[in-house]
Amino acid sequence: MDAGGAYNPRTVEEVFRDFKGRRAGMIKALTSDVHEFYRLCDPDKENLCLYGHPNENWEVNLPAEEVPPELPEPVLGINFARDGMLEKDWLSLVAVHSDAWLLAVAFFFGARFGFDKADRKRLFNMVNDLPTIFEVVAGTAKKQSKDKSSVSNNSSNRSKSNSKVKKVSSAVVLLSQMCGACGESYAADEFWICCDLCENWFHGKCVKITPARAEHIKQYKCPSCSNKRARS
């Protein structure tokens, strides 16, 4: 269900703009417009959904009638739990389901228009650079921003190698990047390193770099970037 009719973004940039618009609308519903959102989610009504639209508006409505629907549907029945939970817990739960729906819509477009592995990865990274709706609603997005700023200020007074170790231990956890070599996602017990040229992240084992060796690297170049520079 989309305000203003069907909308089919076809490029990574268009899908990302669609994602940001829907995300902005749902954030408004759960923050600045929360009193109106709360009122509309009457538990005595039928199964209701929270929709975000590309034009940054939001809507509480019944699910689409057609099967299968034009787009993935948000979670049903958000109104039923409204009076059975603390308001902040209910809003957080709706926020989590909203995040899941936004990803489903974005990758629905990606599948529909044949995004390849590189495009899917680029879309994921663009999406992942934004705080989730849950992080905004729970107030953790501001805290993470302050923490990142603090790490950046502290690392500016240290060597490049020490800065990279800080980057590996904190930023990867927040961004959940995928390895540029094997395509697998981050795991908490793995060492990662970032290429200073292409800014892709790699498992240390995939590029044969250990944490001890990384301490002595002032500028890391991944195998692909090293080969490009050698050929040029």
Short mmCIF file of C-alpha atoms in Angstrom, two decimals:
data_model
loop_
_atom_site.label_atom_id
_atom_site.label_comp_id
_atom_site.label_asym_id
_atom_site.label_seq_id
_atom_site.Cartn_x
_atom_site.Cartn_y
_atom_site.Cartn_z
CA MET A 1 0.00 0.00 0.00
CA ASP A 2 1.63 3.20 -1.22
CA ALA A 3 0.32 6.76 -1.10
CA GLY A 4 0.09 8.17 -4.59
CA GLY A 5 -0.01 4.83 -6.42
CA ALA A 6 2.61 2.29 -7.45
CA TYR A 7 6.26 3.26 -7.28
CA ASN A 8 9.04 1.06 -8.64
CA PRO A 9 12.59 2.25 -8.04
CA ARG A 10 15.01 0.43 -10.34
CA THR A 11 18.55 1.49 -9.36
CA VAL A 12 20.45 1.12 -6.09
CA GLU A 13 20.24 4.88 -5.56
CA GLU A 14 16.50 4.94 -6.23
CA VAL A 15 15.86 2.02 -3.87
CA PHE A 16 17.91 3.75 -1.20
CA ARG A 17 15.91 6.98 -1.62
CA ASP A 18 12.74 4.90 -1.33
CA PHE A 19 14.13 3.29 1.83
CA LYS A 20 15.03 6.65 3.39
CA GLY A 21 11.60 8.12 2.62
CA ARG A 22 9.73 5.20 4.15
CA ARG A 23 12.11 5.17 7.12
CA ALA A 24 11.60 8.90 7.75
CA GLY A 25 7.82 8.47 7.73
CA MET A 26 7.89 5.61 10.22
CA ILE A 27 10.29 7.47 12.49
CA LYS A 28 7.85 10.39 12.55
CA ALA A 29 5.02 8.06 13.50
CA LEU A 30 7.01 6.66 16.42
CA THR A 31 8.51 9.95 17.63
CA SER A 32 7.15 13.39 16.72
CA ASP A 33 3.69 12.08 15.72
CA VAL A 34 3.53 9.42 18.43
CA HIS A 35 0.34 10.71 20.08
CA GLU A 36 -1.59 10.52 16.81
CA PHE A 37 -0.04 7.11 16.06
CA TYR A 38 -1.04 5.84 19.50
CA ARG A 39 -4.62 7.07 19.01
CA LEU A 40 -4.97 5.37 15.63
CA CYS A 41 -3.75 2.01 16.96
CA ASP A 42 -7.02 1.25 18.76
CA PRO A 43 -6.96 -2.37 20.02
CA ASP A 44 -10.69 -2.64 19.30
CA LYS A 45 -10.06 -2.27 15.56
CA GLU A 46 -9.05 -5.04 13.15
CA ASN A 47 -5.46 -6.07 12.33
CA LEU A 48 -3.61 -2.84 11.63
CA CYS A 49 -0.23 -2.19 10.03
CA LEU A 50 2.17 0.76 10.09
CA TYR A 51 3.17 1.79 6.57
CA GLY A 52 5.95 4.19 5.62
CA HIS A 53 5.67 5.86 2.23
CA PRO A 54 8.45 7.12 -0.09
CA ASN A 55 7.23 10.71 0.39
CA GLU A 56 8.14 10.52 4.13
CA ASN A 57 4.53 10.14 5.24
CA TRP A 58 3.15 7.31 7.36
CA GLU A 59 -0.18 5.54 7.59
CA VAL A 60 -1.92 3.11 9.93
CA ASN A 61 -4.23 0.91 7.90
CA LEU A 62 -5.49 -2.58 7.16
CA PRO A 63 -3.22 -4.84 5.06
CA ALA A 64 -3.60 -5.01 1.31
CA GLU A 65 -6.38 -7.30 0.09
CA GLU A 66 -4.64 -8.71 -3.00
CA VAL A 67 -2.64 -11.94 -2.73
CA PRO A 68 0.25 -11.81 -3.23
CA PRO A 69 0.50 -8.12 -2.34
CA GLU A 70 2.30 -5.61 -4.55
CA LEU A 71 4.98 -5.20 -1.85
CA PRO A 72 5.89 -7.18 1.27
CA GLU A 73 3.41 -6.38 4.03
CA PRO A 74 4.34 -4.96 7.46
CA VAL A 75 3.62 -7.01 10.57
CA LEU A 76 -0.10 -7.36 11.32
CA GLY A 77 -1.94 -6.41 14.47
CA ILE A 78 0.39 -3.83 15.99
CA ASN A 79 -2.67 -2.32 17.69
CA PHE A 80 -3.57 -5.42 19.72
CA ALA A 81 -0.60 -5.13 22.10
CA ARG A 82 -0.91 -1.38 22.60
CA ASP A 83 -2.66 -1.51 25.99
CA GLY A 84 -0.98 -4.68 27.21
CA MET A 85 2.58 -3.30 27.34
CA LEU A 86 4.42 -0.24 28.57
CA GLU A 87 4.21 2.40 25.85
CA LYS A 88 7.99 2.56 25.34
CA ASP A 89 8.19 -1.23 25.03
CA TRP A 90 5.33 -1.30 22.56
CA LEU A 91 6.90 1.44 20.44
CA SER A 92 10.25 -0.36 20.51
CA LEU A 93 8.59 -3.57 19.34
CA VAL A 94 6.84 -1.77 16.48
CA ALA A 95 10.18 -0.14 15.60
CA VAL A 96 11.93 -3.52 15.34
CA HIS A 97 9.22 -4.88 13.05
CA SER A 98 9.38 -1.67 11.02
CA ASP A 99 13.11 -2.13 10.48
CA ALA A 100 12.49 -5.68 9.26
CA TRP A 101 9.81 -4.47 6.85
CA LEU A 102 12.03 -1.73 5.39
CA LEU A 103 14.75 -4.27 4.61
CA ALA A 104 12.19 -6.61 3.08
CA VAL A 105 10.88 -3.87 0.77
CA ALA A 106 14.37 -2.72 -0.26
CA PHE A 107 15.55 -6.21 -1.14
CA PHE A 108 12.22 -7.02 -2.80
CA PHE A 109 13.02 -4.23 -5.27
CA GLY A 110 16.56 -5.55 -5.55
CA ALA A 111 15.33 -9.03 -6.44
CA ARG A 112 12.62 -7.75 -8.76
CA PHE A 113 15.04 -5.71 -10.83
CA GLY A 114 17.90 -8.17 -10.79
CA PHE A 115 20.50 -6.54 -8.55
CA ASP A 116 23.71 -8.56 -8.68
CA LYS A 117 25.92 -9.37 -5.69
CA ALA A 118 27.83 -6.09 -5.91
CA ASP A 119 24.62 -4.01 -6.08
CA ARG A 120 23.05 -5.90 -3.18
CA LYS A 121 26.17 -5.36 -1.10
CA ARG A 122 26.25 -1.65 -1.99
CA LEU A 123 22.57 -1.27 -1.08
CA PHE A 124 23.11 -3.09 2.22
CA ASN A 125 26.06 -0.87 3.11
CA MET A 126 24.12 2.32 2.28
CA VAL A 127 21.19 1.15 4.41
CA ASN A 128 23.48 0.04 7.21
CA ASP A 129 25.14 3.45 7.47
CA LEU A 130 21.84 4.80 8.83
CA PRO A 131 20.69 4.15 12.41
CA THR A 132 17.82 1.69 12.59
CA ILE A 133 14.36 2.92 13.53
CA PHE A 134 14.73 0.98 16.78
CA GLU A 135 17.99 2.81 17.57
CA VAL A 136 16.29 6.16 16.94
CA VAL A 137 13.22 5.31 19.03
CA ALA A 138 15.29 3.82 21.87
CA GLY A 139 17.67 6.78 21.87
CA THR A 140 20.78 4.69 21.23
CA ALA A 141 21.49 6.31 17.85
CA LYS A 142 22.63 9.54 19.53
CA LYS A 143 24.78 7.60 21.99
CA GLN A 144 26.48 5.69 19.16
CA SER A 145 27.13 8.96 17.33
CA LYS A 146 28.80 10.40 20.43
CA ASP A 147 30.82 7.21 20.93
CA LYS A 148 32.04 7.30 17.33
CA SER A 149 33.01 10.95 17.71
CA SER A 150 34.93 10.14 20.89
CA VAL A 151 36.79 7.27 19.24
CA SER A 152 37.65 9.51 16.28
CA ASN A 153 39.00 12.29 18.53
CA ASN A 154 41.06 9.87 20.59
CA SER A 155 42.48 8.05 17.60
CA SER A 156 43.64 11.28 15.95
CA ASN A 157 46.33 11.56 18.60
CA ARG A 158 47.63 8.05 18.00
CA SER A 159 49.52 6.31 15.22
CA LYS A 160 47.77 5.13 12.07
CA SER A 161 48.23 1.49 13.03
CA ASN A 162 46.65 1.93 16.47
CA SER A 163 43.80 3.84 14.84
CA LYS A 164 43.13 0.92 12.53
CA VAL A 165 42.94 -1.53 15.43
CA LYS A 166 40.33 0.73 17.08
CA LYS A 167 38.45 0.84 13.80
CA VAL A 168 38.45 -2.93 13.53
CA SER A 169 37.20 -3.45 17.07
CA SER A 170 34.33 -0.95 17.03
CA ALA A 171 33.14 0.18 13.61
CA VAL A 172 32.73 -3.29 12.17
CA VAL A 173 30.47 -4.32 15.03
CA LEU A 174 28.24 -1.34 14.33
CA LEU A 175 28.14 -1.67 10.55
CA SER A 176 28.04 -5.49 10.22
CA GLN A 177 30.05 -5.31 7.00
CA MET A 178 30.58 -8.19 4.61
CA CYS A 179 34.07 -9.41 3.75
CA GLY A 180 35.27 -8.11 0.37
CA ALA A 181 37.04 -11.39 -0.29
CA CYS A 182 34.64 -14.16 0.75
CA GLY A 183 31.36 -12.22 1.07
CA GLU A 184 30.63 -13.57 4.55
CA SER A 185 29.43 -11.27 7.34
CA TYR A 186 31.22 -10.21 10.50
CA ALA A 187 31.48 -12.44 13.57
CA ALA A 188 32.47 -11.11 16.98
CA ASP A 189 35.45 -13.45 17.40
CA GLU A 190 37.08 -12.61 14.05
CA PHE A 191 39.78 -10.07 13.22
CA TRP A 192 38.97 -7.71 10.36
CA ILE A 193 40.95 -5.05 8.52
CA CYS A 194 39.90 -2.20 6.22
CA CYS A 195 41.63 -1.29 2.94
CA ASP A 196 42.67 2.38 3.01
CA LEU A 197 42.12 2.71 -0.75
CA CYS A 198 38.80 1.00 -1.57
CA GLU A 199 37.55 1.08 2.08
CA ASN A 200 36.28 -2.49 1.87
CA TRP A 201 36.57 -4.71 4.95
CA PHE A 202 38.23 -8.14 4.95
CA HIS A 203 38.63 -11.06 7.31
CA GLY A 204 42.26 -11.06 8.37
CA LYS A 205 42.50 -14.75 7.44
CA CYS A 206 41.19 -14.03 3.92
CA VAL A 207 43.96 -11.52 3.19
CA LYS A 208 46.60 -13.24 5.38
CA ILE A 209 46.89 -10.36 7.88
CA THR A 210 47.17 -11.02 11.61
CA PRO A 211 46.36 -8.49 14.37
CA ALA A 212 50.05 -8.33 15.25
CA ARG A 213 51.03 -7.58 11.67
CA ALA A 214 48.28 -4.95 11.34
CA GLU A 215 49.89 -3.01 14.20
CA HIS A 216 52.86 -2.25 11.93
CA ILE A 217 50.92 -1.35 8.76
CA LYS A 218 50.61 2.40 8.23
CA GLN A 219 48.44 2.09 5.12
CA TYR A 220 46.80 -1.21 4.28
CA LYS A 221 46.09 -2.03 0.63
CA CYS A 222 43.99 -5.10 -0.11
CA PRO A 223 45.24 -7.60 -2.75
CA SER A 224 42.94 -6.15 -5.41
CA CYS A 225 44.12 -2.57 -4.88
CA SER A 226 47.76 -3.71 -4.69
CA ASN A 227 47.40 -5.50 -8.04
CA LYS A 228 45.78 -2.44 -9.63
CA ARG A 229 48.64 -0.19 -8.50
CA ALA A 230 51.21 -2.71 -9.71
CA ARG A 231 49.63 -2.87 -13.19
CA SER A 232 49.46 0.92 -13.47
#
